[in-house]
XYZ file of C-alpha atoms in Angstrom:
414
model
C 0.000 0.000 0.000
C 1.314 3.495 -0.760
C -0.097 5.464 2.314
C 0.839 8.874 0.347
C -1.643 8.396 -2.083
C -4.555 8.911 1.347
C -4.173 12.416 2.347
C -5.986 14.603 4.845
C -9.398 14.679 4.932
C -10.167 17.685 3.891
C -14.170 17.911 2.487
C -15.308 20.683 0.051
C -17.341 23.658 1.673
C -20.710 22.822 1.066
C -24.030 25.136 1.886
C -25.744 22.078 2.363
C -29.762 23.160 1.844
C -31.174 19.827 1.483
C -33.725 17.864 3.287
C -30.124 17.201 6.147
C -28.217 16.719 7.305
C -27.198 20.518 7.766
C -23.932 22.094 8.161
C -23.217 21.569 11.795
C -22.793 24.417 14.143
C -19.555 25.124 15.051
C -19.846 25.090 18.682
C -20.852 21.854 18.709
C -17.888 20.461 16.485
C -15.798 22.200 18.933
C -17.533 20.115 21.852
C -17.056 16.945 19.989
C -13.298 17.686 19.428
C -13.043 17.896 23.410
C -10.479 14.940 25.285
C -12.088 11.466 25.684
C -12.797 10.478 29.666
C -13.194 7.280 31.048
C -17.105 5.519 30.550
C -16.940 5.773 34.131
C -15.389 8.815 35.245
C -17.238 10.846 37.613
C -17.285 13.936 34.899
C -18.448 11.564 31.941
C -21.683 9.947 33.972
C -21.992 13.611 35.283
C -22.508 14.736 31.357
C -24.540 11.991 30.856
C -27.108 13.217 33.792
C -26.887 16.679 31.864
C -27.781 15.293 28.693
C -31.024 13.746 30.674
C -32.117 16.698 32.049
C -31.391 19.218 28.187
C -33.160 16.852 26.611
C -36.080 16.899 28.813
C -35.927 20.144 27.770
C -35.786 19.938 24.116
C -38.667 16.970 24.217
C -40.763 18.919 26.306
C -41.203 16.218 29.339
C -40.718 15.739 32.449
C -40.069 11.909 31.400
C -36.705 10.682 33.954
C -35.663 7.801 30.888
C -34.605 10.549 28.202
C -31.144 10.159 26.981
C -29.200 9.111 23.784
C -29.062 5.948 21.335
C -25.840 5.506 19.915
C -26.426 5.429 16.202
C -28.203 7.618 13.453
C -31.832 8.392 14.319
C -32.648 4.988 12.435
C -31.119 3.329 15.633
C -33.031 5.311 17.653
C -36.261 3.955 15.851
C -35.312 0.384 16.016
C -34.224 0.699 19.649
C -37.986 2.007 20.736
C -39.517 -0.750 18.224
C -37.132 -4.123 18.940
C -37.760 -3.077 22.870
C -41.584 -3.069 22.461
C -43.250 -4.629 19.458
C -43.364 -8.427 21.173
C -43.237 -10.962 17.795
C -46.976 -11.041 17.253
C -47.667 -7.467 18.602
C -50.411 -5.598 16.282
C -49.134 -2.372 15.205
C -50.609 0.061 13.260
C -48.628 2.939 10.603
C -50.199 5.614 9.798
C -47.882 5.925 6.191
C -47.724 9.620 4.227
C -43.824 9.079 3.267
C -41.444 7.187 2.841
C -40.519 7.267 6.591
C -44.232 5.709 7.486
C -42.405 2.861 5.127
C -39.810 2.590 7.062
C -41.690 1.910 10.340
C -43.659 -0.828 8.448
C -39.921 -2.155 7.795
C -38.636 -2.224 11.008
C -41.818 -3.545 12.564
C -42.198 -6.049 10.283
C -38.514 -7.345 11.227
C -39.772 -7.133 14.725
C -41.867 -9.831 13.701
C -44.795 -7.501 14.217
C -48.582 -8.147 12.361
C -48.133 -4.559 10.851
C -51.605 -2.580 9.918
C -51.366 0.666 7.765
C -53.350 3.274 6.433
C -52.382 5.602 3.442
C -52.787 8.631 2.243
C -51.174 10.308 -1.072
C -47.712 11.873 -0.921
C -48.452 15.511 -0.197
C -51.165 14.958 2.529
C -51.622 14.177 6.007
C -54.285 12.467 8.385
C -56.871 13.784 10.033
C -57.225 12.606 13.985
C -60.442 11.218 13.011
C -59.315 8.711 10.220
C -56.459 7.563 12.534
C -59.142 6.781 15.514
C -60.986 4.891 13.136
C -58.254 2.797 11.649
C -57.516 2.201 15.524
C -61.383 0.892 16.290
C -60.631 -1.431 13.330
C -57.365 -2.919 13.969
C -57.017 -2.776 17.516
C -53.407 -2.467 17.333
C -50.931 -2.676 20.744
C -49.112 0.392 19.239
C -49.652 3.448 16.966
C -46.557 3.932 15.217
C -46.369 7.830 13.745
C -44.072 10.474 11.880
C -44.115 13.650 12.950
C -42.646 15.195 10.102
C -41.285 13.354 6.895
C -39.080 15.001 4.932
C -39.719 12.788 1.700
C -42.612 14.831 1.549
C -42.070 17.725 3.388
C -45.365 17.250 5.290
C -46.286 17.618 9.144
C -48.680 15.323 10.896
C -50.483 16.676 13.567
C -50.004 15.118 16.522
C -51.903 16.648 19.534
C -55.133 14.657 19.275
C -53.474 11.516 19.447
C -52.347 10.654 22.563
C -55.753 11.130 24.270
C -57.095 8.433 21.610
C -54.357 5.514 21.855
C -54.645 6.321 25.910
C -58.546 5.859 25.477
C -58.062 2.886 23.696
C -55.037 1.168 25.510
C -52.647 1.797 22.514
C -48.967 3.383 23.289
C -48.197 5.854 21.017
C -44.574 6.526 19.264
C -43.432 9.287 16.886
C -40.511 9.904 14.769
C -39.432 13.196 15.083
C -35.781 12.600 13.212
C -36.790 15.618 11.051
C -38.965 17.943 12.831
C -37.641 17.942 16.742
C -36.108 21.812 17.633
C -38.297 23.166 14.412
C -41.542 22.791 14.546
C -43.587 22.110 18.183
C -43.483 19.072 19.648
C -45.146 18.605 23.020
C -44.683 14.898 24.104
C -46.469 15.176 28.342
C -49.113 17.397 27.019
C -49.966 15.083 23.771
C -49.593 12.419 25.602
C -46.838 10.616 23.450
C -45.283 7.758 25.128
C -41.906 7.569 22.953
C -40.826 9.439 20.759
C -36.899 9.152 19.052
C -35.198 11.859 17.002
C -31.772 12.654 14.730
C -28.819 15.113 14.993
C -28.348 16.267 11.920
C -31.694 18.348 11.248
C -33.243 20.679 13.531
C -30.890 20.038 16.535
C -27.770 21.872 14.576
C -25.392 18.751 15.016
C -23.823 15.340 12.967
C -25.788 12.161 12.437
C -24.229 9.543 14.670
C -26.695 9.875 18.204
C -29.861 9.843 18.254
C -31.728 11.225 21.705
C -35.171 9.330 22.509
C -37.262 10.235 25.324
C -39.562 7.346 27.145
C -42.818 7.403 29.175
C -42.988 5.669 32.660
C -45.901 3.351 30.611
C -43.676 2.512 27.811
C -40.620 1.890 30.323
C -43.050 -0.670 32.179
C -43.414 -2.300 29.141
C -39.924 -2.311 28.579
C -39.115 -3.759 32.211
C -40.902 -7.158 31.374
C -38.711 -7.796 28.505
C -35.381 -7.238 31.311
C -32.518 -10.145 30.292
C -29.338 -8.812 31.967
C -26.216 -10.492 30.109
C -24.910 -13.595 31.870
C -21.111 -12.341 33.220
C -22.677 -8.801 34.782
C -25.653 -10.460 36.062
C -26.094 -10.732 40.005
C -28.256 -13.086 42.026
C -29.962 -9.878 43.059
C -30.854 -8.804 39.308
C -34.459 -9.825 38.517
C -35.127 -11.203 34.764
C -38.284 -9.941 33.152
C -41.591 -12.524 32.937
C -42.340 -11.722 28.626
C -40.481 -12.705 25.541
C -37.129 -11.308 25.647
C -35.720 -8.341 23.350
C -34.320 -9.626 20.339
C -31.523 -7.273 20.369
C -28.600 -6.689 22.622
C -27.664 -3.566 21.390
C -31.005 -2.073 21.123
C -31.859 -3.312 24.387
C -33.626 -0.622 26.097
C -33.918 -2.983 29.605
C -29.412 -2.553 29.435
C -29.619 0.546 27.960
C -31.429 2.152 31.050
C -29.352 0.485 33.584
C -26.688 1.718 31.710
C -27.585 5.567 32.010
C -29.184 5.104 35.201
C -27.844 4.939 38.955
C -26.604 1.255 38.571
C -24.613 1.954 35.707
C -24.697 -1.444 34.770
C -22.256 -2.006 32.040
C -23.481 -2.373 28.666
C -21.458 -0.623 25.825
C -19.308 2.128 26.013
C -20.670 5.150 25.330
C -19.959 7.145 22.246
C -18.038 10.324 23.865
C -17.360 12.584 21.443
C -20.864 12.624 19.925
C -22.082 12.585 23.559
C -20.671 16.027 23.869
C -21.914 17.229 20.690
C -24.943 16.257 21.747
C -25.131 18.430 24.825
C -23.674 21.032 23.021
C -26.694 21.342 20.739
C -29.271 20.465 23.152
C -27.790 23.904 25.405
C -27.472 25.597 22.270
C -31.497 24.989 21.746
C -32.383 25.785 25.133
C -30.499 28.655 25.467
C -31.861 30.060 22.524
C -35.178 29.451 23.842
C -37.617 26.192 22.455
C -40.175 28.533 21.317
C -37.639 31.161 20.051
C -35.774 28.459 17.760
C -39.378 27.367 16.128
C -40.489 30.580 15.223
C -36.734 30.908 13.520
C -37.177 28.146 11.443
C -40.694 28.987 10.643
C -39.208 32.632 9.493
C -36.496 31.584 7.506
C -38.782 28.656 5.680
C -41.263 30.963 5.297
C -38.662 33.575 3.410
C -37.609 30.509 1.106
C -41.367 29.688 0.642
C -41.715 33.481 -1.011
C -39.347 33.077 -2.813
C -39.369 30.356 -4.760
C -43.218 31.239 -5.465
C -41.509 34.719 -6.625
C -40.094 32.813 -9.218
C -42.609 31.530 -10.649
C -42.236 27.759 -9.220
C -45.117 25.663 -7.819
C -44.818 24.528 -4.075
C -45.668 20.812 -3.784
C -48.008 19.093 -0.976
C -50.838 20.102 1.628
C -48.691 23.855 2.499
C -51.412 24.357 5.203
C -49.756 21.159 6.628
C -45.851 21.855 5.951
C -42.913 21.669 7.908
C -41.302 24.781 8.820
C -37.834 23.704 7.900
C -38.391 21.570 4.402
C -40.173 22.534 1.086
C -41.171 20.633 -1.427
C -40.709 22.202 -5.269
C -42.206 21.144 -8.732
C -38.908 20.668 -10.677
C -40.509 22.775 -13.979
C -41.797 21.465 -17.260
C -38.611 20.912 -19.361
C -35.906 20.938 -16.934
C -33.487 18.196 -15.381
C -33.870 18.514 -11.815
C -30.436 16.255 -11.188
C -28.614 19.012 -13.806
C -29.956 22.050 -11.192
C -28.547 20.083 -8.150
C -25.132 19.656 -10.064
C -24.984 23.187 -11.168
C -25.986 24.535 -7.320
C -23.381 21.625 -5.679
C -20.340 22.430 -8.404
C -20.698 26.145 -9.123
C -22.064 27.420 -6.047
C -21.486 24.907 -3.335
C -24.981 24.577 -2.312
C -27.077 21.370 -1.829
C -30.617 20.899 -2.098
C -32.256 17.840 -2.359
C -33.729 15.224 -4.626
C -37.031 12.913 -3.572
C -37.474 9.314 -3.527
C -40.364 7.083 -4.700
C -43.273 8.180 -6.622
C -42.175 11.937 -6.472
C -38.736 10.964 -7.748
C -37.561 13.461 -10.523
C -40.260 15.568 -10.021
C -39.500 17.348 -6.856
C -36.871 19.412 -5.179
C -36.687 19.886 -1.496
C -35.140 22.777 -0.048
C -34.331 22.586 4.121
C -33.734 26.110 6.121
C -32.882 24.049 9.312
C -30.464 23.984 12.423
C -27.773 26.204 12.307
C -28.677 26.693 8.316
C -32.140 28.417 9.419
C -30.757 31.955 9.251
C -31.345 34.892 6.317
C -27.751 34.825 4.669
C -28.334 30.878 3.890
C -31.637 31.809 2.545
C -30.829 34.615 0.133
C -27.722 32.848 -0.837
C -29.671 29.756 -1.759
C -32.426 31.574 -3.538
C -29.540 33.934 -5.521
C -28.319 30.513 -6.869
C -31.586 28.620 -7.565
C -32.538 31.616 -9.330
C -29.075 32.344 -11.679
C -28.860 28.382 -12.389
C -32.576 28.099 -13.641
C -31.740 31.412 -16.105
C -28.661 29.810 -16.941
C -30.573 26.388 -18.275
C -33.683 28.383 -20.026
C -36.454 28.985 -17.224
C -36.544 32.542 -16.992
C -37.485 34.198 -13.631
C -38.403 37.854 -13.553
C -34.517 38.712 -12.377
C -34.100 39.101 -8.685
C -38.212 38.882 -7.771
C -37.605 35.695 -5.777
C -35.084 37.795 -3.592
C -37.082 41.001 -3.298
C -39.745 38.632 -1.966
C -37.448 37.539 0.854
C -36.462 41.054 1.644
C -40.316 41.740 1.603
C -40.919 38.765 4.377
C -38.018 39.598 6.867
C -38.577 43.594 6.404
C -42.733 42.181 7.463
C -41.333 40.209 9.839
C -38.309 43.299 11.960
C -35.469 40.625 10.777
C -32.464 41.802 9.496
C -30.282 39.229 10.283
């Protein structure tokens, strides 16, 4: 091997406007760059109790099991569905993406009997359609996305606790996408786990994802309990259901893990731990409320914009995210040829779509530390020159006077 030929890594600035991840903010690179500690030094378990309590924070609960999965938001998913759906278990996905898909998937692996509605790409569910789908299958679980960026939509959520609790249904939500953007209010909806991502709304890099866990879920959890023979104790009780067919998605470990016991189970990833905490006080310093209304500011400025230029928004907008749009790639042009353009002469991302709206739709995130006005106007400058340059003509510099016309509305200059 001829080690000169690896050099540095060194990646290409990128803008990256896409559906995320996001440019990370700096502060929290910084954090992740800090010295390793020991798993069990006093300071590390100490920053793992402070991770708890932000992320109570960010979630919106007072819930005591909130704390991190190590893995992309996907393991956060499968952690929350290995540790509850027993093989059997009737579940029910309420699917309006590609991400309701991927619930079905991981469900399905879970052995679950999985039960779905649908609605087209582009729309969401009323509380109402989801109750009756519920009467019907009489699932154990609801399994929900908050917001799915393959489609840019936003499902309600605040109706739906009070029905699964009526019912005797526990209720999950992916909020991977929308978490730190748009409001998510897990005690007062009554959600009883919900799992979310780094790399969107919470300003960081994939790699953790934080999940936050009722004291009804965790019960359900409990009778699944299999400590690991070689750390087990004659004092450790084993759980009376079907054991979790994971060990590293074992919720049962993974509590004892982050809780007083500190019962060994993996060692914890350190460096994204602190970039973790990093984002979550970055959030809450900013203010919960404050950093929603940002995002819906700065997606609303993009939204104007791109209308200004005479493109068609896709989906239900009444029902949008406030940190992802969808766009109608025009008549006549070759969506992947705007992305290349954008990516190699301007060093800005946005994003493709997958499935049935593959090809015909951009999508255009204004999230994390990319929700601010020079990322918007930059963006907009681009998307505007690159469509000129390839025949779509735009009235020349409307889709920017319309941003200027939503911040000046809105007191923002910066």
């Amino acid at each position: 091997m001829d080690i000169s030929t690896f050099s540095q890594i060194n990646p290409p600035p990128r803008l990256l406007m896409g559906p995320g991840p996001i440019n990370a903010d700096p502060r929290v690179l910084r954090a992740m760059s800090s010295q390793l500690v020991g798993q069990y030094d006093p300071a590390m378990t100490d920053y793992m109790n402070q991770v708890m309590a932000l992320y109570r924070g960010v979630f919106n609960t007072q819930n005591t099991w909130t704390l991190l999965i190590d893995g992309t938001s996907r393991a956060g998913i499968e952690s929350i569905l290995v540790s509850t759906i027993r093989p059997g278990d009737k579940v029910l996905v309420p699917v309006f993406g590609r991400f309701g898909h991927l619930l079905c998937e991981v469900a399905r692996r879970c052995r679950a009997e999985v039960h779905t509605i649908e609605v087209p790409w582009g729309e969401v569910f009323s509380a109402d359609q989801i109750e009756d789908a519920i009467k019907k299958v009489k699932p154990r679980l609801l399994l929900t996305v908050q917001g799915d960026t393959s489609t840019t939509m936003l499902q309600p959520l605040a109706q739906l606790g009070e029905i699964c609790h009526r019912h005797g249904v526990l209720l999950y939500t992916d909020a991977t996408a929308s978490l730190a953007g748009n409001r998510l209010d897990t005690d007062a909806w009554g959600i009883d786990a919900v799992s979310a991502g780094m790399q969107k709304c919470l300003c960081g890099p994939s790699g953790t994802s934080p999940i936050t866990l009722s004291d009804r879920i965790v019960d359900v959890i409990r009778k699944r309990k299999c400590i690991e023979e070689g750390i087990r104790t004659a004092q450790h009780q084993q759980g009376d259901e079907e054991m979790i067919y994971s060990n590293y998605f074992d919720l049962g470990m993974i509590l004892d893990y982050w809780g007083p016991e500190r019962l060994n189970h993996h060692t914890e990833a350190t460096s994204a731990l602190y970039g973790a905490y990093e984002a979550a006080r970055l959030i809450l310093e900013e203010g919960l409320e404050a950093g929603i209304a940002r995002h819906k500011l700065h997606g609303d400025a993009m939204l104007k914009g791109v209308q200004a230029m005479g493109l068609e928004l896709f989906g239900d907008i009444k029902n949008k995210m406030n940190n992802v749009l969808g766009v109608y790639i025009p008549q006549g042009v070759v969506g992947d040829e705007i992305r290349h353009l954008m990516l190699h002469d301007f060093g800005i991302e946005i994003g493709t779509s997958f499935g049935p709206l593959h090809g015909k739709v951009w999508r255009i995130g204004t999230m994390g530390y990319n929700a601010r006005k020079s990322c918007v106007m930059q963006t907009l400058s681009a998307l505007e020159a690159v469509l000129n340059h390839v025949g779509f003509t735009t009235v020349q510099g409307a889709g920017l006077q319309a941003a200027w016309d939503h911040y000046q509305a809105a007191g923002t200059h910066a």
